[in-house]
XYZ file of C-alpha atoms in Angstrom:
441
model
C 38.872 -53.740 -161.998
C 37.475 -50.846 -164.015
C 37.433 -52.315 -167.515
C 34.841 -54.212 -169.502
C 36.991 -57.216 -170.384
C 37.197 -59.596 -167.436
C 40.847 -60.446 -167.917
C 43.389 -61.195 -165.229
C 46.988 -60.048 -165.533
C 48.207 -63.582 -166.217
C 45.650 -64.140 -168.978
C 46.829 -61.138 -171.012
C 49.534 -61.860 -173.552
C 52.218 -59.228 -173.144
C 53.499 -57.833 -176.463
C 57.130 -57.374 -177.336
C 57.349 -53.792 -176.167
C 60.892 -52.938 -177.175
C 60.186 -53.245 -180.914
C 57.220 -50.943 -180.580
C 59.298 -48.474 -178.567
C 62.002 -48.322 -181.235
C 59.414 -47.673 -183.911
C 57.743 -44.995 -181.812
C 61.095 -43.345 -181.118
C 61.985 -43.250 -184.818
C 58.592 -41.752 -185.579
C 58.840 -39.031 -182.938
C 62.407 -38.042 -183.706
C 61.427 -37.303 -187.299
C 58.315 -35.348 -186.351
C 59.535 -33.124 -183.541
C 58.716 -29.952 -185.452
C 55.010 -30.734 -185.831
C 54.579 -32.622 -182.582
C 54.540 -29.399 -180.583
C 52.190 -27.353 -182.750
C 53.565 -23.876 -183.413
C 56.142 -24.300 -180.642
C 59.646 -23.513 -181.909
C 62.139 -26.355 -181.821
C 65.915 -26.367 -181.640
C 68.850 -28.720 -181.493
C 69.755 -29.418 -177.861
C 73.298 -28.120 -178.308
C 72.022 -24.737 -179.529
C 70.389 -24.144 -176.133
C 73.133 -25.598 -173.959
C 71.900 -29.184 -173.690
C 73.341 -32.521 -174.784
C 71.570 -34.685 -177.374
C 73.339 -37.748 -176.045
C 72.290 -37.035 -172.480
C 68.704 -36.248 -173.475
C 68.637 -39.739 -174.969
C 68.825 -41.064 -171.425
C 65.206 -39.971 -170.887
C 63.859 -42.685 -173.197
C 66.271 -45.193 -171.665
C 64.993 -44.193 -168.231
C 61.359 -44.909 -169.067
C 62.303 -48.039 -171.013
C 63.652 -49.630 -167.828
C 60.238 -49.310 -166.174
C 58.590 -50.686 -169.320
C 60.961 -53.659 -169.475
C 60.088 -54.430 -165.842
C 56.345 -54.302 -166.676
C 55.919 -51.478 -164.158
C 54.897 -48.866 -166.723
C 53.217 -49.519 -170.064
C 54.212 -46.363 -171.941
C 55.384 -42.790 -171.491
C 55.643 -39.449 -173.264
C 58.271 -36.876 -172.303
C 58.962 -33.333 -173.455
C 61.768 -30.916 -172.615
C 61.990 -27.254 -173.616
C 64.703 -24.703 -172.939
C 64.757 -20.996 -173.719
C 61.274 -21.406 -175.182
C 62.270 -24.109 -177.671
C 61.377 -27.808 -177.633
C 64.522 -29.946 -177.703
C 63.078 -33.349 -176.821
C 59.632 -34.835 -177.469
C 59.369 -38.595 -177.460
C 57.040 -41.530 -176.861
C 58.045 -45.019 -175.723
C 56.037 -48.152 -175.075
C 52.311 -48.605 -175.527
C 49.276 -46.506 -174.739
C 46.973 -49.546 -174.633
C 48.878 -52.767 -173.989
C 45.903 -55.102 -174.293
C 45.370 -53.998 -177.900
C 49.104 -53.558 -178.641
C 48.629 -49.880 -179.581
C 51.876 -47.846 -179.552
C 52.288 -44.740 -177.458
C 52.524 -41.589 -179.588
C 53.382 -37.995 -178.810
C 49.791 -36.924 -179.518
C 48.317 -39.363 -176.983
C 45.673 -37.863 -174.702
C 46.201 -38.347 -170.958
C 44.022 -37.806 -167.910
C 45.778 -34.947 -166.099
C 44.245 -35.542 -162.657
C 45.741 -32.860 -160.378
C 47.704 -31.227 -163.193
C 44.304 -29.617 -163.764
C 44.913 -27.441 -160.696
C 47.499 -24.973 -162.107
C 45.231 -24.277 -165.086
C 42.144 -23.656 -162.934
C 44.179 -21.457 -160.581
C 45.396 -19.460 -163.579
C 41.776 -18.875 -164.600
C 40.992 -17.294 -161.231
C 44.090 -15.095 -161.397
C 42.958 -13.801 -164.789
C 39.842 -12.509 -163.017
C 42.067 -11.105 -160.263
C 43.765 -8.997 -162.928
C 40.375 -7.602 -163.931
C 39.965 -6.156 -160.439
C 37.127 -8.507 -159.526
C 38.509 -9.272 -156.042
C 41.480 -9.042 -153.715
C 43.229 -12.213 -152.656
C 42.340 -11.748 -148.997
C 38.625 -11.273 -149.708
C 36.508 -14.001 -148.070
C 35.124 -16.682 -150.373
C 31.742 -16.084 -148.727
C 31.452 -12.910 -150.821
C 30.820 -15.286 -153.726
C 29.795 -18.516 -151.983
C 27.513 -17.205 -149.199
C 26.977 -20.653 -147.649
C 30.433 -20.230 -146.060
C 29.662 -16.983 -144.226
C 29.398 -18.726 -140.844
C 31.497 -21.778 -141.468
C 32.652 -24.005 -138.632
C 35.789 -25.953 -137.831
C 36.064 -29.256 -135.965
C 38.376 -29.072 -132.949
C 39.385 -31.744 -130.467
C 39.468 -31.446 -126.685
C 41.189 -34.674 -125.853
C 38.851 -37.473 -126.889
C 35.956 -35.066 -127.460
C 35.293 -33.277 -130.733
C 33.230 -30.142 -131.091
C 32.436 -27.539 -133.703
C 33.364 -23.917 -133.268
C 33.154 -20.903 -135.533
C 36.180 -20.311 -137.721
C 38.593 -17.725 -136.363
C 38.179 -15.816 -139.626
C 36.529 -16.437 -142.953
C 38.345 -18.511 -145.557
C 39.978 -16.217 -148.106
C 40.548 -16.594 -151.822
C 44.296 -16.807 -151.263
C 43.788 -19.665 -148.802
C 41.909 -21.818 -151.316
C 44.621 -21.117 -153.894
C 47.358 -22.154 -151.443
C 45.617 -25.141 -149.783
C 45.611 -23.459 -146.383
C 41.812 -23.196 -146.133
C 41.113 -26.329 -144.097
C 38.111 -27.013 -146.338
C 37.143 -30.507 -147.408
C 34.409 -32.029 -149.530
C 34.627 -35.344 -147.677
C 32.300 -35.768 -144.680
C 34.194 -38.801 -143.360
C 35.091 -38.551 -139.662
C 33.749 -35.015 -139.405
C 31.304 -35.688 -136.546
C 28.215 -35.242 -138.703
C 24.672 -36.511 -138.126
C 23.008 -38.982 -140.489
C 20.738 -36.235 -141.765
C 23.709 -33.973 -142.471
C 25.539 -36.798 -144.226
C 22.586 -37.447 -146.518
C 22.428 -33.746 -147.378
C 26.116 -33.185 -148.149
C 26.379 -36.412 -150.177
C 23.140 -35.782 -152.106
C 21.868 -39.040 -150.582
C 24.395 -40.946 -152.661
C 23.320 -39.475 -155.995
C 25.732 -37.781 -158.406
C 25.763 -33.989 -158.200
C 24.885 -32.275 -161.461
C 27.421 -29.473 -160.916
C 30.436 -28.804 -158.731
C 28.777 -25.620 -157.469
C 25.909 -27.628 -156.013
C 28.295 -29.947 -154.204
C 30.408 -27.114 -152.810
C 27.329 -25.286 -151.525
C 26.114 -28.372 -149.663
C 29.600 -29.070 -148.329
C 29.348 -25.892 -146.237
C 27.852 -28.165 -143.568
C 31.138 -30.075 -143.336
C 33.335 -28.532 -140.626
C 36.849 -27.545 -141.675
C 39.888 -29.543 -140.604
C 41.523 -26.473 -139.025
C 41.135 -22.721 -138.768
C 41.844 -20.867 -142.032
C 45.538 -20.258 -142.612
C 46.602 -22.446 -139.696
C 48.172 -25.274 -141.718
C 48.855 -26.458 -145.249
C 46.752 -29.443 -146.276
C 46.588 -30.599 -149.860
C 43.104 -31.469 -150.998
C 39.839 -30.058 -152.276
C 40.625 -26.338 -152.174
C 40.928 -26.019 -155.954
C 37.307 -27.136 -156.321
C 36.442 -23.904 -154.529
C 38.728 -22.046 -156.928
C 36.726 -23.455 -159.853
C 33.423 -22.419 -158.280
C 34.796 -18.920 -157.686
C 35.684 -18.688 -161.383
C 32.119 -19.671 -162.241
C 30.501 -17.280 -159.772
C 32.684 -14.306 -160.710
C 32.713 -14.821 -164.487
C 29.174 -16.099 -164.945
C 30.514 -18.989 -167.049
C 31.032 -22.662 -166.270
C 34.668 -23.486 -165.597
C 34.593 -25.663 -168.714
C 33.452 -22.744 -170.861
C 35.839 -20.253 -169.245
C 38.884 -22.466 -169.725
C 37.924 -23.201 -173.312
C 37.324 -19.590 -174.320
C 39.894 -17.767 -172.198
C 42.825 -20.223 -172.041
C 42.663 -23.209 -174.402
C 41.478 -21.463 -177.560
C 43.852 -18.462 -177.269
C 46.824 -20.743 -176.581
C 45.943 -23.214 -179.340
C 45.330 -26.063 -176.874
C 42.901 -27.931 -179.119
C 43.281 -31.294 -177.376
C 42.535 -30.173 -173.814
C 39.056 -30.672 -172.371
C 36.983 -32.222 -169.595
C 34.849 -34.265 -172.003
C 36.929 -36.118 -174.592
C 35.157 -35.860 -177.969
C 34.058 -39.149 -179.488
C 36.340 -38.650 -182.503
C 39.435 -38.398 -180.262
C 38.850 -41.374 -177.951
C 41.202 -43.536 -180.029
C 44.054 -41.263 -178.913
C 43.378 -41.729 -175.177
C 45.837 -43.778 -173.101
C 44.551 -46.659 -171.019
C 45.005 -46.335 -167.265
C 46.870 -48.869 -165.177
C 47.500 -49.606 -161.520
C 50.228 -51.692 -159.839
C 49.451 -55.196 -158.636
C 51.023 -56.545 -155.452
C 54.323 -57.016 -157.299
C 54.231 -53.458 -158.729
C 53.447 -54.809 -162.206
C 51.095 -52.638 -164.269
C 47.559 -54.020 -164.388
C 44.773 -52.584 -166.548
C 42.456 -50.335 -164.549
C 40.513 -48.478 -167.220
C 40.473 -48.929 -170.974
C 39.968 -45.998 -173.353
C 36.243 -45.594 -173.900
C 33.856 -42.827 -174.817
C 32.070 -41.299 -171.826
C 28.875 -39.316 -172.116
C 29.510 -35.594 -171.567
C 29.138 -34.390 -167.998
C 28.216 -31.033 -166.496
C 30.251 -31.732 -163.347
C 33.615 -30.036 -163.869
C 36.035 -30.345 -160.904
C 38.788 -27.881 -160.170
C 41.015 -30.477 -158.539
C 41.121 -32.816 -161.544
C 39.181 -33.862 -164.610
C 41.009 -32.311 -167.562
C 42.496 -34.417 -170.348
C 45.367 -33.143 -172.468
C 48.454 -33.907 -174.524
C 52.100 -33.062 -174.001
C 51.944 -30.746 -177.029
C 49.080 -28.805 -175.463
C 50.409 -28.674 -171.921
C 53.779 -27.292 -172.998
C 51.905 -24.307 -174.419
C 50.372 -23.567 -171.023
C 53.688 -24.221 -169.263
C 55.638 -21.986 -171.637
C 53.057 -19.215 -171.260
C 53.657 -19.221 -167.496
C 57.443 -19.337 -167.969
C 57.206 -16.398 -170.369
C 55.500 -14.297 -167.714
C 51.948 -14.826 -168.994
C 52.407 -14.647 -172.785
C 52.802 -17.092 -175.668
C 53.228 -16.225 -179.343
C 51.835 -12.735 -178.872
C 48.840 -13.909 -176.815
C 48.943 -12.555 -173.260
C 46.765 -14.179 -170.606
C 48.459 -12.729 -167.515
C 50.780 -9.889 -166.610
C 54.339 -10.726 -165.624
C 53.939 -9.390 -162.098
C 50.875 -11.570 -161.559
C 52.801 -14.647 -162.672
C 55.630 -13.705 -160.301
C 53.075 -13.566 -157.491
C 51.648 -16.967 -158.442
C 54.976 -18.827 -158.490
C 56.205 -17.299 -155.227
C 55.950 -19.041 -151.870
C 52.848 -18.065 -149.868
C 53.019 -20.645 -147.078
C 55.641 -19.046 -144.800
C 57.031 -21.668 -142.427
C 54.083 -24.062 -142.670
C 55.010 -27.691 -143.186
C 54.589 -28.397 -146.899
C 55.591 -31.884 -148.018
C 55.724 -32.167 -151.819
C 57.875 -34.956 -153.275
C 59.675 -34.608 -149.943
C 60.766 -31.644 -147.787
C 62.133 -28.349 -149.054
C 58.988 -27.056 -150.744
C 56.463 -24.269 -150.281
C 53.312 -23.454 -152.176
C 52.248 -20.560 -154.370
C 48.929 -19.686 -155.982
C 48.275 -23.027 -157.641
C 51.874 -24.263 -157.924
C 54.322 -26.081 -155.686
C 57.514 -24.032 -155.242
C 60.977 -25.425 -154.481
C 62.640 -23.510 -151.662
C 65.672 -25.610 -150.713
C 67.175 -28.245 -153.045
C 69.436 -29.464 -150.232
C 66.307 -30.705 -148.479
C 64.415 -31.959 -151.515
C 67.560 -33.481 -153.094
C 66.274 -32.508 -156.533
C 68.701 -31.098 -159.102
C 66.512 -28.052 -159.604
C 67.111 -24.398 -158.815
C 65.443 -22.613 -155.892
C 62.232 -21.120 -157.232
C 61.425 -24.030 -159.539
C 57.695 -24.686 -159.610
C 55.057 -26.971 -161.078
C 52.677 -29.775 -160.183
C 51.797 -33.387 -160.962
C 48.822 -35.700 -161.236
C 47.766 -38.935 -159.548
C 48.162 -40.984 -162.729
C 51.833 -40.082 -163.066
C 51.855 -36.855 -165.035
C 54.329 -34.124 -164.095
C 54.999 -30.527 -165.107
C 57.843 -28.453 -163.725
C 59.755 -25.350 -164.715
C 63.172 -24.167 -163.555
C 63.218 -20.369 -164.054
C 66.940 -20.058 -163.380
C 67.825 -22.542 -166.120
C 64.832 -21.490 -168.268
C 63.952 -25.173 -168.490
C 60.604 -27.003 -168.641
C 60.098 -30.747 -168.220
C 56.916 -32.736 -168.836
C 56.270 -36.435 -168.350
C 53.076 -38.375 -168.940
C 52.262 -41.913 -167.830
C 48.958 -43.423 -166.685
C 49.679 -45.427 -163.542
C 47.614 -44.769 -160.450
C 49.713 -45.818 -157.468
C 53.085 -44.983 -159.021
C 54.441 -43.550 -155.746
C 56.700 -46.462 -154.705
C 58.497 -46.249 -158.064
C 59.613 -42.629 -157.438
C 59.391 -42.263 -161.203
C 58.562 -38.549 -161.203
C 61.203 -37.607 -158.659
C 63.950 -39.265 -160.669
C 62.701 -37.852 -163.986
C 63.654 -34.292 -163.037
C 67.208 -35.398 -162.303
C 67.460 -37.237 -165.633
C 66.400 -34.052 -167.419
C 68.726 -31.796 -165.419
C 71.820 -33.878 -166.197
C 71.389 -33.019 -169.877
C 72.124 -29.310 -169.239
C 75.767 -28.761 -170.173
C 76.243 -24.995 -170.471
C 77.504 -22.703 -167.717
C 75.841 -19.475 -168.767
C 72.512 -19.634 -166.946
C 71.430 -16.800 -164.689
C 72.258 -18.311 -161.318
C 70.312 -15.850 -159.184
C 67.652 -17.714 -157.136
C 64.107 -16.751 -158.083
C 62.356 -17.576 -154.797
C 60.078 -14.864 -153.471
C 57.826 -14.995 -150.440
C 54.563 -13.212 -149.726
């Protein structure tokens, strides 16, 4: 296990979580106005939602906590640009009996991807590239990239049918991978692409070496979720001349007031970081990684790596929902945002939370709720992270939901899938614009 105390699950005294949850709930309900810095708040009823039904969100997470499946959770709901629910239940570090709070810092994992994709689209708006330009214009190692194809039991490398484009890395249709496993590579090639087992100093170095790894399929042939957003991050660096860390800080986080979002958690904020857990064989949460200061790194992934709070992430989410603007600060034009949250994967098989989804430029897009069985409108979009974070927006209902837990291996619980339905049932008005928002490109 990835923590310094050699403690088994049975040797850890479990605290009385419900008392802590009640205290945390009382704290957050009295501090809603400051919990989402500079974000307007409203009573649920004033925006067509039910206070009583929103209370089911805490009850929902409490059931997982009572079953020892989840240690703590933070949830946030906003409608019509106003926060109507922001609450914390449980603990952020069970082994030290530290309560979860609404300002807890979480590892976002893949919820990093929409932010990094937004960074590249900001450069798109500056006329730096077209979406169907090849990535080799900026990462020349991919000018003659190969793909691994199978002829029965035999595998061979052939040239790609066309160069991977910027749109294809944004939509996960590139076929690119940073993993050399089962790619038919020689020992010498493996040593090169893995840096002989040593840590790469930058993502750009790793991506350049990974050009030796043949793609899984020809560009645009399939949808395959994976490493494509690492290439998006490198493109941001190559085009802007800044590290992705610097670009995000200066162009997105600072303008939006996201002061608790970063790759490297500052030493003075480590006490706000949630511990990470993983299920044991009985799906009980077991400590995987305790909060601890890590020396700053220069390796900034595009696929993951950011840390943030619910109060910060709602600012990014609301900016996208507003068509690229928040509190007078505009990062993107409305038409660009419309392009990003539209489906770009045609009829390719895209399995996100289940069937019924497509993929945009950095966001999953709901196409058919009758397939996904989610109580969301067509055109809803968002993304989640491996540790149990989730962000989604329903543009028809003008509704945003965020949930944050830290449980790697949460899949069998279906905790994120059910969360969206618990939020949706709290909408009680009948005035929403019911026109579907789905667009396809």
